[in-house]
Amino acid sequence: MPKNKKKKKWSQDVTENSDAMDLKEGVFRSKSPKKIADSLKRSAEESPRRKSGPFQSAMSMLTFYINRAGEQLSKSRRATLEKAKDQLRKDFGREPKH
């Protein structure tokens, strides 16, 4: 492989080529937990590519993103994404974890 060619990360490959559900571009850039949760819920309910129920698919995509970002997430960004998890639970009629 030429040195100037960028090597893809496994997580990027999974995001681009897996059978995971399709997400709206930039969904995780929002500062609003409600907007993130609403977008994930909509994608999970509409995607023909998901392999499990809508709640599990939406929560899995959010968790995958959080884990993929790892230490690079600021505390405030992680807090926003954790609030999006709670919002997803609420939107699907589930109890919050906290």
N, CA, C and O atoms as a MOPAC input file, in Angstrom:
PM7 MOZYME 1SCF
protein

 N      0.84700 1    -1.17700 1     0.00000 1
 C      0.00000 1     0.00000 1     0.00000 1
 C      0.89500 1     1.24500 1     0.00000 1
 O      1.83200 1     1.32500 1     0.79500 1
 N      0.62300 1     2.20700 1    -0.87200 1
 C      1.42100 1     3.42800 1    -0.90300 1
 C      1.31300 1     4.18600 1     0.41600 1
 O      0.26300 1     4.19100 1     1.05900 1
 N      2.41300 1     4.82700 1     0.81000 1
 C      2.43000 1     5.52800 1     2.09300 1
 C      1.47100 1     6.71100 1     2.14300 1
 O      0.96400 1     7.05500 1     3.21100 1
 N      1.22300 1     7.33300 1     0.99900 1
 C      0.36900 1     8.50900 1     1.00500 1
 C     -1.12000 1     8.17100 1     1.00400 1
 O     -1.95300 1     9.06600 1     1.14000 1
 N     -1.46000 1     6.91200 1     0.85300 1
 C     -2.86400 1     6.51100 1     0.87400 1
 C     -3.29800 1     6.30200 1     2.32500 1
 O     -2.64300 1     5.58800 1     3.08300 1
 N     -4.40700 1     6.93300 1     2.69700 1
 C     -4.89400 1     6.81100 1     4.07300 1
 C     -5.46500 1     5.42100 1     4.31400 1
 O     -6.18800 1     4.87300 1     3.48200 1
 N     -5.12800 1     4.87000 1     5.45900 1
 C     -5.66800 1     3.57400 1     5.86200 1
 C     -6.99300 1     3.80500 1     6.57900 1
 O     -7.07300 1     4.62100 1     7.49800 1
 N     -8.02300 1     3.09300 1     6.16300 1
 C     -9.33300 1     3.22900 1     6.80100 1
 C     -9.32400 1     2.56100 1     8.16700 1
 O     -8.69700 1     1.52100 1     8.37100 1
 N    -10.02300 1     3.17600 1     9.07600 1
 C    -10.20100 1     2.56700 1    10.38700 1
 C    -11.32200 1     1.54400 1    10.28900 1
 O    -12.23100 1     1.68800 1     9.47100 1
 N    -11.25800 1     0.51500 1    11.11900 1
 C    -12.28600 1    -0.53400 1    11.07000 1
 C    -13.66700 1     0.04500 1    11.33900 1
 O    -14.65200 1    -0.39800 1    10.75000 1
 N    -13.74400 1     1.04800 1    12.23900 1
 C    -15.05100 1     1.61900 1    12.57000 1
 C    -15.64400 1     2.37800 1    11.38500 1
 O    -16.85900 1     2.37600 1    11.18500 1
 N    -14.78800 1     3.02200 1    10.60500 1
 C    -15.26200 1     3.72000 1     9.40800 1
 C    -15.77800 1     2.71100 1     8.39400 1
 O    -16.80800 1     2.93200 1     7.75600 1
 N    -15.06100 1     1.60400 1     8.24700 1
 C    -15.48400 1     0.55800 1     7.32300 1
 C    -16.83400 1    -0.02100 1     7.74500 1
 O    -17.70300 1    -0.25300 1     6.90500 1
 N    -17.00500 1    -0.25300 1     9.04000 1
 C    -18.27800 1    -0.77600 1     9.54800 1
 C    -19.40200 1     0.20800 1     9.24700 1
 O    -20.47300 1    -0.18000 1     8.78000 1
 N    -19.14800 1     1.48100 1     9.51900 1
 C    -20.16900 1     2.50600 1     9.29700 1
 C    -20.57400 1     2.58500 1     7.83200 1
 O    -21.75500 1     2.73700 1     7.52300 1
 N    -19.60700 1     2.48200 1     6.93200 1
 C    -19.88100 1     2.64900 1     5.50400 1
 C    -20.40800 1     1.38900 1     4.82500 1
 O    -21.19100 1     1.48600 1     3.88000 1
 N    -19.99800 1     0.21400 1     5.28500 1
 C    -20.27000 1    -1.00300 1     4.52400 1
 C    -21.09200 1    -2.06900 1     5.22900 1
 O    -21.36800 1    -3.11300 1     4.63800 1
 N    -21.48600 1    -1.84300 1     6.45300 1
 C    -22.22700 1    -2.88900 1     7.16000 1
 C    -23.70300 1    -2.85200 1     6.78200 1
 O    -24.15500 1    -1.96900 1     6.05400 1
 N    -24.43000 1    -3.81800 1     7.28500 1
 C    -25.87500 1    -3.85800 1     7.07800 1
 C    -26.61200 1    -3.07700 1     8.15800 1
 O    -27.81800 1    -3.24700 1     8.34100 1
 N    -25.89300 1    -2.23200 1     8.86200 1
 C    -26.53300 1    -1.40800 1     9.88600 1
 C    -27.49300 1    -0.42900 1     9.22800 1
 O    -27.39400 1    -0.14100 1     8.03600 1
 N    -28.41300 1     0.06900 1    10.02000 1
 C    -29.42200 1     0.97400 1     9.46500 1
 C    -28.79100 1     2.25500 1     8.92800 1
 O    -27.70100 1     2.64900 1     9.34500 1
 N    -29.48300 1     2.88600 1     8.01200 1
 C    -29.03200 1     4.14200 1     7.41800 1
 C    -29.36500 1     5.29700 1     8.35300 1
 O    -30.46800 1     5.37700 1     8.89300 1
 N    -28.39500 1     6.18900 1     8.53500 1
 C    -28.59200 1     7.34200 1     9.40200 1
 C    -28.55700 1     8.62900 1     8.59500 1
 O    -27.92700 1     8.70400 1     7.54000 1
 N    -29.24000 1     9.63200 1     9.10600 1
 C    -29.20000 1    10.95700 1     8.50000 1
 C    -27.79000 1    11.52600 1     8.68200 1
 O    -27.20200 1    11.39800 1     9.75500 1
 N    -27.25800 1    12.14500 1     7.64800 1
 C    -25.92600 1    12.75600 1     7.69400 1
 C    -25.84300 1    13.76500 1     8.84700 1
 O    -26.71800 1    14.61800 1     8.99100 1
 N    -24.80200 1    13.66400 1     9.65500 1
 C    -24.55900 1    14.62600 1    10.72500 1
 C    -25.43900 1    14.49300 1    11.95100 1
 O    -25.49600 1    15.40900 1    12.77200 1
 N    -26.12000 1    13.37700 1    12.09000 1
 C    -27.05200 1    13.20900 1    13.21400 1
 C    -26.36300 1    13.40200 1    14.56800 1
 O    -26.96600 1    13.94500 1    15.49400 1
 N    -25.12000 1    12.96700 1    14.69200 1
 C    -24.44000 1    13.04700 1    15.97800 1
 C    -23.79600 1    14.40700 1    16.23200 1
 O    -23.22100 1    14.61800 1    17.29900 1
 N    -23.87700 1    15.31900 1    15.29100 1
 C    -23.30600 1    16.66100 1    15.46800 1
 C    -24.25200 1    17.60300 1    16.20700 1
 O    -23.82600 1    18.64900 1    16.69600 1
 N    -25.49900 1    17.25000 1    16.29000 1
 C    -26.48500 1    18.11700 1    16.94300 1
 C    -26.14200 1    18.30800 1    18.41600 1
 O    -25.61200 1    17.40600 1    19.06400 1
 N    -26.44700 1    19.48100 1    18.93100 1
 C    -26.24000 1    19.76100 1    20.35000 1
 C    -27.48300 1    19.41400 1    21.16900 1
 O    -27.46700 1    19.50000 1    22.39700 1
 N    -28.54900 1    19.02700 1    20.49100 1
 C    -29.81600 1    18.72900 1    21.15300 1
 C    -30.02700 1    17.21900 1    21.29900 1
 O    -30.12400 1    16.50900 1    20.29800 1
 N    -30.09800 1    16.72200 1    22.55100 1
 C    -30.37300 1    15.29400 1    22.75000 1
 C    -31.68400 1    14.86500 1    22.09400 1
 O    -31.78700 1    13.75600 1    21.57100 1
 N    -32.68000 1    15.74400 1    22.12400 1
 C    -33.99000 1    15.43800 1    21.52700 1
 C    -33.86300 1    15.25500 1    20.01700 1
 O    -34.43400 1    14.31600 1    19.46200 1
 N    -33.12300 1    16.13700 1    19.34300 1
 C    -32.94700 1    16.02300 1    17.89400 1
 C    -32.19000 1    14.75000 1    17.52300 1
 O    -32.52500 1    14.08300 1    16.54400 1
 N    -31.17100 1    14.41900 1    18.31000 1
 C    -30.40900 1    13.19000 1    18.06300 1
 C    -31.32800 1    11.98400 1    18.21900 1
 O    -31.37000 1    11.11100 1    17.35200 1
 N    -32.06400 1    11.93900 1    19.32900 1
 C    -32.96900 1    10.81300 1    19.59500 1
 C    -34.05600 1    10.70900 1    18.53100 1
 O    -34.36400 1     9.61400 1    18.06000 1
 N    -34.63700 1    11.84200 1    18.15200 1
 C    -35.70000 1    11.82900 1    17.13400 1
 C    -35.18700 1    11.30000 1    15.80100 1
 O    -35.86700 1    10.52200 1    15.13200 1
 N    -33.98800 1    11.72300 1    15.42100 1
 C    -33.41300 1    11.27900 1    14.15200 1
 C    -33.10900 1     9.77900 1    14.17900 1
 O    -33.39300 1     9.06500 1    13.21700 1
 N    -32.53000 1     9.30900 1    15.28600 1
 C    -32.23300 1     7.87900 1    15.41100 1
 C    -33.51400 1     7.04700 1    15.41300 1
 O    -33.57100 1     5.98400 1    14.79600 1
 N    -34.52900 1     7.53200 1    16.10300 1
 C    -35.81100 1     6.81500 1    16.15200 1
 C    -36.42100 1     6.72100 1    14.75800 1
 O    -36.86900 1     5.65600 1    14.33300 1
 N    -36.43100 1     7.84200 1    14.06100 1
 C    -36.98700 1     7.87000 1    12.70600 1
 C    -36.21700 1     6.90900 1    11.78200 1
 O    -36.81800 1     6.14600 1    11.02700 1
 N    -34.88500 1     6.96100 1    11.85400 1
 C    -34.06400 1     6.07400 1    11.02500 1
 C    -34.31500 1     4.61100 1    11.35500 1
 O    -34.41200 1     3.77400 1    10.45800 1
 N    -34.42100 1     4.30600 1    12.64700 1
 C    -34.63200 1     2.92100 1    13.07400 1
 C    -35.98700 1     2.39600 1    12.61600 1
 O    -36.11300 1     1.23200 1    12.23300 1
 N    -36.99000 1     3.25100 1    12.65800 1
 C    -38.33000 1     2.80900 1    12.26300 1
 C    -38.47200 1     2.68400 1    10.74600 1
 O    -39.27000 1     1.87900 1    10.26500 1
 N    -37.71400 1     3.46500 1     9.99700 1
 C    -37.85100 1     3.46600 1     8.54000 1
 C    -36.86100 1     2.55800 1     7.81500 1
 O    -37.10400 1     2.17600 1     6.67000 1
 N    -35.75600 1     2.20900 1     8.45900 1
 C    -34.69300 1     1.47300 1     7.77700 1
 C    -35.06600 1     0.01200 1     7.52000 1
 O    -35.44000 1    -0.70600 1     8.44700 1
 N    -34.96500 1    -0.42800 1     6.26800 1
 C    -35.19300 1    -1.84100 1     5.96400 1
 C    -33.95700 1    -2.68900 1     6.27600 1
 O    -34.01500 1    -3.91600 1     6.20200 1
 N    -32.84900 1    -2.04600 1     6.62200 1
 C    -31.58900 1    -2.75700 1     6.83800 1
 C    -31.35900 1    -3.18500 1     8.27900 1
 O    -30.41200 1    -3.92300 1     8.55100 1
 N    -32.18900 1    -2.74800 1     9.19700 1
 C    -31.93400 1    -3.10800 1    10.59300 1
 C    -32.23200 1    -4.58600 1    10.82900 1
 O    -33.10100 1    -5.17500 1    10.18700 1
 N    -31.48600 1    -5.16700 1    11.77000 1
 C    -31.60700 1    -6.60000 1    12.03800 1
 C    -32.37000 1    -6.89600 1    13.32600 1
 O    -32.67400 1    -8.05500 1    13.60900 1
 N    -32.68200 1    -5.86600 1    14.10600 1
 C    -33.42600 1    -6.06200 1    15.35400 1
 C    -34.53200 1    -5.01600 1    15.42800 1
 O    -34.77800 1    -4.29800 1    14.45900 1
 N    -35.18900 1    -4.93200 1    16.56300 1
 C    -36.27100 1    -3.96300 1    16.71800 1
 C    -35.76400 1    -2.52700 1    16.64800 1
 O    -34.56700 1    -2.28200 1    16.79500 1
 N    -36.66800 1    -1.57900 1    16.42500 1
 C    -36.25900 1    -0.17800 1    16.28600 1
 C    -35.53300 1     0.38400 1    17.51200 1
 O    -34.53700 1     1.09300 1    17.36900 1
 N    -36.02700 1     0.07100 1    18.72000 1
 C    -35.37400 1     0.59700 1    19.92100 1
 C    -33.94200 1     0.09200 1    20.02500 1
 O    -33.01600 1     0.87700 1    20.23000 1
 N    -33.76100 1    -1.21300 1    19.88500 1
 C    -32.42400 1    -1.79000 1    20.00600 1
 C    -31.50200 1    -1.26700 1    18.91400 1
 O    -30.33000 1    -1.00000 1    19.17800 1
 N    -32.00200 1    -1.11800 1    17.70800 1
 C    -31.18200 1    -0.60600 1    16.61000 1
 C    -30.73200 1     0.82700 1    16.86500 1
 O    -29.56200 1     1.15700 1    16.67400 1
 N    -31.66000 1     1.67700 1    17.29600 1
 C    -31.32500 1     3.07800 1    17.56400 1
 C    -30.32400 1     3.18900 1    18.71200 1
 O    -29.34700 1     3.93300 1    18.62300 1
 N    -30.57100 1     2.45100 1    19.77700 1
 C    -29.67700 1     2.49700 1    20.93200 1
 C    -28.29500 1     1.93900 1    20.57400 1
 O    -27.27800 1     2.45700 1    21.03400 1
 N    -28.25900 1     0.89900 1    19.76600 1
 C    -26.98300 1     0.31200 1    19.34900 1
 C    -26.15300 1     1.28900 1    18.53000 1
 O    -24.93800 1     1.37200 1    18.71100 1
 N    -26.79300 1     2.02700 1    17.63500 1
 C    -26.06000 1     2.99400 1    16.81900 1
 C    -25.50300 1     4.12200 1    17.68500 1
 O    -24.37700 1     4.56900 1    17.46800 1
 N    -26.26700 1     4.57600 1    18.64800 1
 C    -25.79900 1     5.63600 1    19.54000 1
 C    -24.64000 1     5.13600 1    20.40700 1
 O    -23.64100 1     5.83500 1    20.57500 1
 N    -24.77500 1     3.94700 1    20.94600 1
 C    -23.71500 1     3.36200 1    21.76500 1
 C    -22.45700 1     3.12000 1    20.93800 1
 O    -21.34900 1     3.36700 1    21.41300 1
 N    -22.61700 1     2.64000 1    19.70900 1
 C    -21.47900 1     2.42500 1    18.81500 1
 C    -20.73600 1     3.73900 1    18.59500 1
 O    -19.50700 1     3.77200 1    18.64900 1
 N    -21.47000 1     4.81500 1    18.34900 1
 C    -20.84100 1     6.11300 1    18.12100 1
 C    -20.07500 1     6.57400 1    19.36300 1
 O    -18.93800 1     7.03300 1    19.25500 1
 N    -20.69000 1     6.45200 1    20.53600 1
 C    -20.03500 1     6.86400 1    21.78300 1
 C    -18.76500 1     6.05300 1    22.00400 1
 O    -17.72100 1     6.61300 1    22.33800 1
 N    -18.84700 1     4.74900 1    21.82300 1
 C    -17.68100 1     3.88900 1    22.02700 1
 C    -16.59100 1     4.16100 1    21.00100 1
 O    -15.40400 1     4.13100 1    21.32600 1
 N    -16.99300 1     4.42700 1    19.76200 1
 C    -16.02800 1     4.70100 1    18.69900 1
 C    -15.27500 1     5.99700 1    18.99200 1
 O    -14.06600 1     6.07100 1    18.76900 1
 N    -15.96600 1     7.00500 1    19.48200 1
 C    -15.32700 1     8.29000 1    19.77800 1
 C    -14.42100 1     8.18700 1    21.00600 1
 O    -13.39300 1     8.86100 1    21.08800 1
 N    -14.80500 1     7.35200 1    21.94400 1
 C    -13.98000 1     7.07200 1    23.11700 1
 C    -13.51700 1     8.30000 1    23.87300 1
 O    -14.31200 1     9.18100 1    24.20200 1
 N    -12.21300 1     8.34800 1    24.14600 1
 C    -11.61000 1     9.41900 1    24.93600 1
 C    -11.67000 1    10.77300 1    24.23600 1
 O    -11.47700 1    11.80500 1    24.87900 1
 N    -11.93100 1    10.78600 1    22.94500 1
 C    -11.94600 1    12.04600 1    22.20300 1
 C    -13.22400 1    12.85400 1    22.43800 1
 O    -13.29700 1    14.02200 1    22.05500 1
 N    -14.22200 1    12.24500 1    23.05900 1
 C    -15.45400 1    12.97300 1    23.38400 1
 C    -15.21800 1    13.85400 1    24.60800 1
 O    -14.68100 1    13.39600 1    25.61600 1
 N    -15.61800 1    15.10700 1    24.51600 1
 C    -15.54000 1    15.97300 1    25.69400 1
 C    -16.61500 1    15.52900 1    26.68900 1
 O    -17.55100 1    14.81200 1    26.33400 1
 N    -16.46200 1    15.96400 1    27.92300 1
 C    -17.45200 1    15.60500 1    28.94800 1
 C    -18.82800 1    16.13600 1    28.58100 1
 O    -19.83200 1    15.45000 1    28.77600 1
 N    -18.88100 1    17.35300 1    28.05300 1
 C    -20.18400 1    17.93200 1    27.70400 1
 C    -20.81300 1    17.20300 1    26.52400 1
 O    -22.03000 1    17.02000 1    26.48200 1
 N    -19.98800 1    16.78400 1    25.56100 1
 C    -20.50500 1    16.05400 1    24.39200 1
 C    -21.02500 1    14.68600 1    24.81700 1
 O    -22.08900 1    14.25100 1    24.37500 1
 N    -20.26400 1    14.00900 1    25.68100 1
 C    -20.69600 1    12.70000 1    26.18600 1
 C    -22.00900 1    12.85100 1    26.96000 1
 O    -22.90500 1    12.01500 1    26.83900 1
 N    -22.11900 1    13.91700 1    27.75400 1
 C    -23.34600 1    14.15400 1    28.52400 1
 C    -24.53900 1    14.34900 1    27.58900 1
 O    -25.62900 1    13.84300 1    27.85700 1
 N    -24.33200 1    15.08000 1    26.49500 1
 C    -25.40500 1    15.28100 1    25.51400 1
 C    -25.84200 1    13.94900 1    24.92200 1
 O    -27.03800 1    13.68900 1    24.78500 1
 N    -24.88000 1    13.10900 1    24.57200 1
 C    -25.19900 1    11.81100 1    23.96800 1
 C    -25.86200 1    10.87300 1    24.97400 1
 O    -26.73900 1    10.09200 1    24.60500 1
 N    -25.45500 1    10.94200 1    26.23100 1
 C    -26.10500 1    10.13300 1    27.27000 1
 C    -27.54800 1    10.60600 1    27.48600 1
 O    -28.44100 1     9.79400 1    27.72700 1
 N    -27.77000 1    11.91500 1    27.39800 1
 C    -29.13800 1    12.43700 1    27.49500 1
 C    -29.96700 1    11.97700 1    26.29700 1
 O    -31.17000 1    11.74400 1    26.41900 1
 N    -29.31800 1    11.84800 1    25.14500 1
 C    -30.02000 1    11.33700 1    23.95700 1
 C    -30.46000 1     9.89400 1    24.18700 1
 O    -31.52300 1     9.49000 1    23.71500 1
 N    -29.65500 1     9.11300 1    24.90500 1
 C    -30.05300 1     7.74000 1    25.24900 1
 C    -31.31700 1     7.75400 1    26.10200 1
 O    -32.25500 1     6.99500 1    25.85900 1
 N    -31.32700 1     8.63500 1    27.11300 1
 C    -32.51600 1     8.74300 1    27.96800 1
 C    -33.73300 1     9.18300 1    27.16100 1
 O    -34.84000 1     8.69200 1    27.38100 1
 N    -33.52700 1    10.10700 1    26.22900 1
 C    -34.62500 1    10.57300 1    25.38300 1
 C    -35.14100 1     9.43900 1    24.49900 1
 O    -36.34900 1     9.30500 1    24.30200 1
 N    -34.23100 1     8.62500 1    23.96800 1
 C    -34.63900 1     7.46400 1    23.16300 1
 C    -35.49500 1     6.51600 1    23.99300 1
 O    -36.53400 1     6.03900 1    23.53700 1
 N    -35.04300 1     6.24800 1    25.22200 1
 C    -35.82300 1     5.37000 1    26.10500 1
 C    -37.22500 1     5.94000 1    26.30500 1
 O    -38.21500 1     5.21300 1    26.22500 1
 N    -37.29900 1     7.23400 1    26.56300 1
 C    -38.59000 1     7.89600 1    26.76500 1
 C    -39.44500 1     7.80200 1    25.50100 1
 O    -40.63100 1     7.48000 1    25.57800 1
 N    -38.84800 1     8.08200 1    24.33700 1
 C    -39.58200 1     8.05800 1    23.06800 1
 C    -40.13800 1     6.67900 1    22.74000 1
 O    -41.16800 1     6.56000 1    22.07600 1
 N    -39.45400 1     5.64000 1    23.20500 1
 C    -39.91100 1     4.27300 1    22.95400 1
 C    -40.71000 1     3.71100 1    24.13000 1
 O    -41.00300 1     2.51600 1    24.16900 1
 N    -41.06400 1     4.57700 1    25.09400 1
 C    -41.89100 1     4.14400 1    26.22000 1
 C    -41.16500 1     3.29200 1    27.23200 1
 O    -41.77400 1     2.45000 1    27.89000 1
 N    -39.86400 1     3.50200 1    27.36500 1
 C    -39.05600 1     2.74500 1    28.32800 1
 C    -38.66200 1     3.65200 1    29.49000 1
 O    -38.70500 1     4.87800 1    29.38400 1
 N    -38.28300 1     3.03100 1    30.58800 1
 C    -37.85500 1     3.78100 1    31.76600 1
 C    -36.40900 1     4.24600 1    31.59800 1
 O    -35.57800 1     3.50800 1    31.06900 1
 N    -36.10500 1     5.47400 1    32.04800 1
 C    -34.71000 1     5.93600 1    32.01400 1
 C    -33.84900 1     5.09600 1    32.95200 1
 O    -34.34700 1     4.56700 1    33.94500 1
 N    -32.57300 1     4.97300 1    32.64400 1
 C    -31.65700 1     4.17400 1    33.46500 1
 C    -31.24100 1     4.89500 1    34.73900 1
 O    -30.92300 1     4.24300 1    35.73300 1
 N    -31.23600 1     6.20400 1    34.73400 1
 C    -30.69100 1     6.96600 1    35.86400 1
 C    -31.69000 1     7.14000 1    36.95200 1
 O    -31.38800 1     7.75800 1    37.97400 1

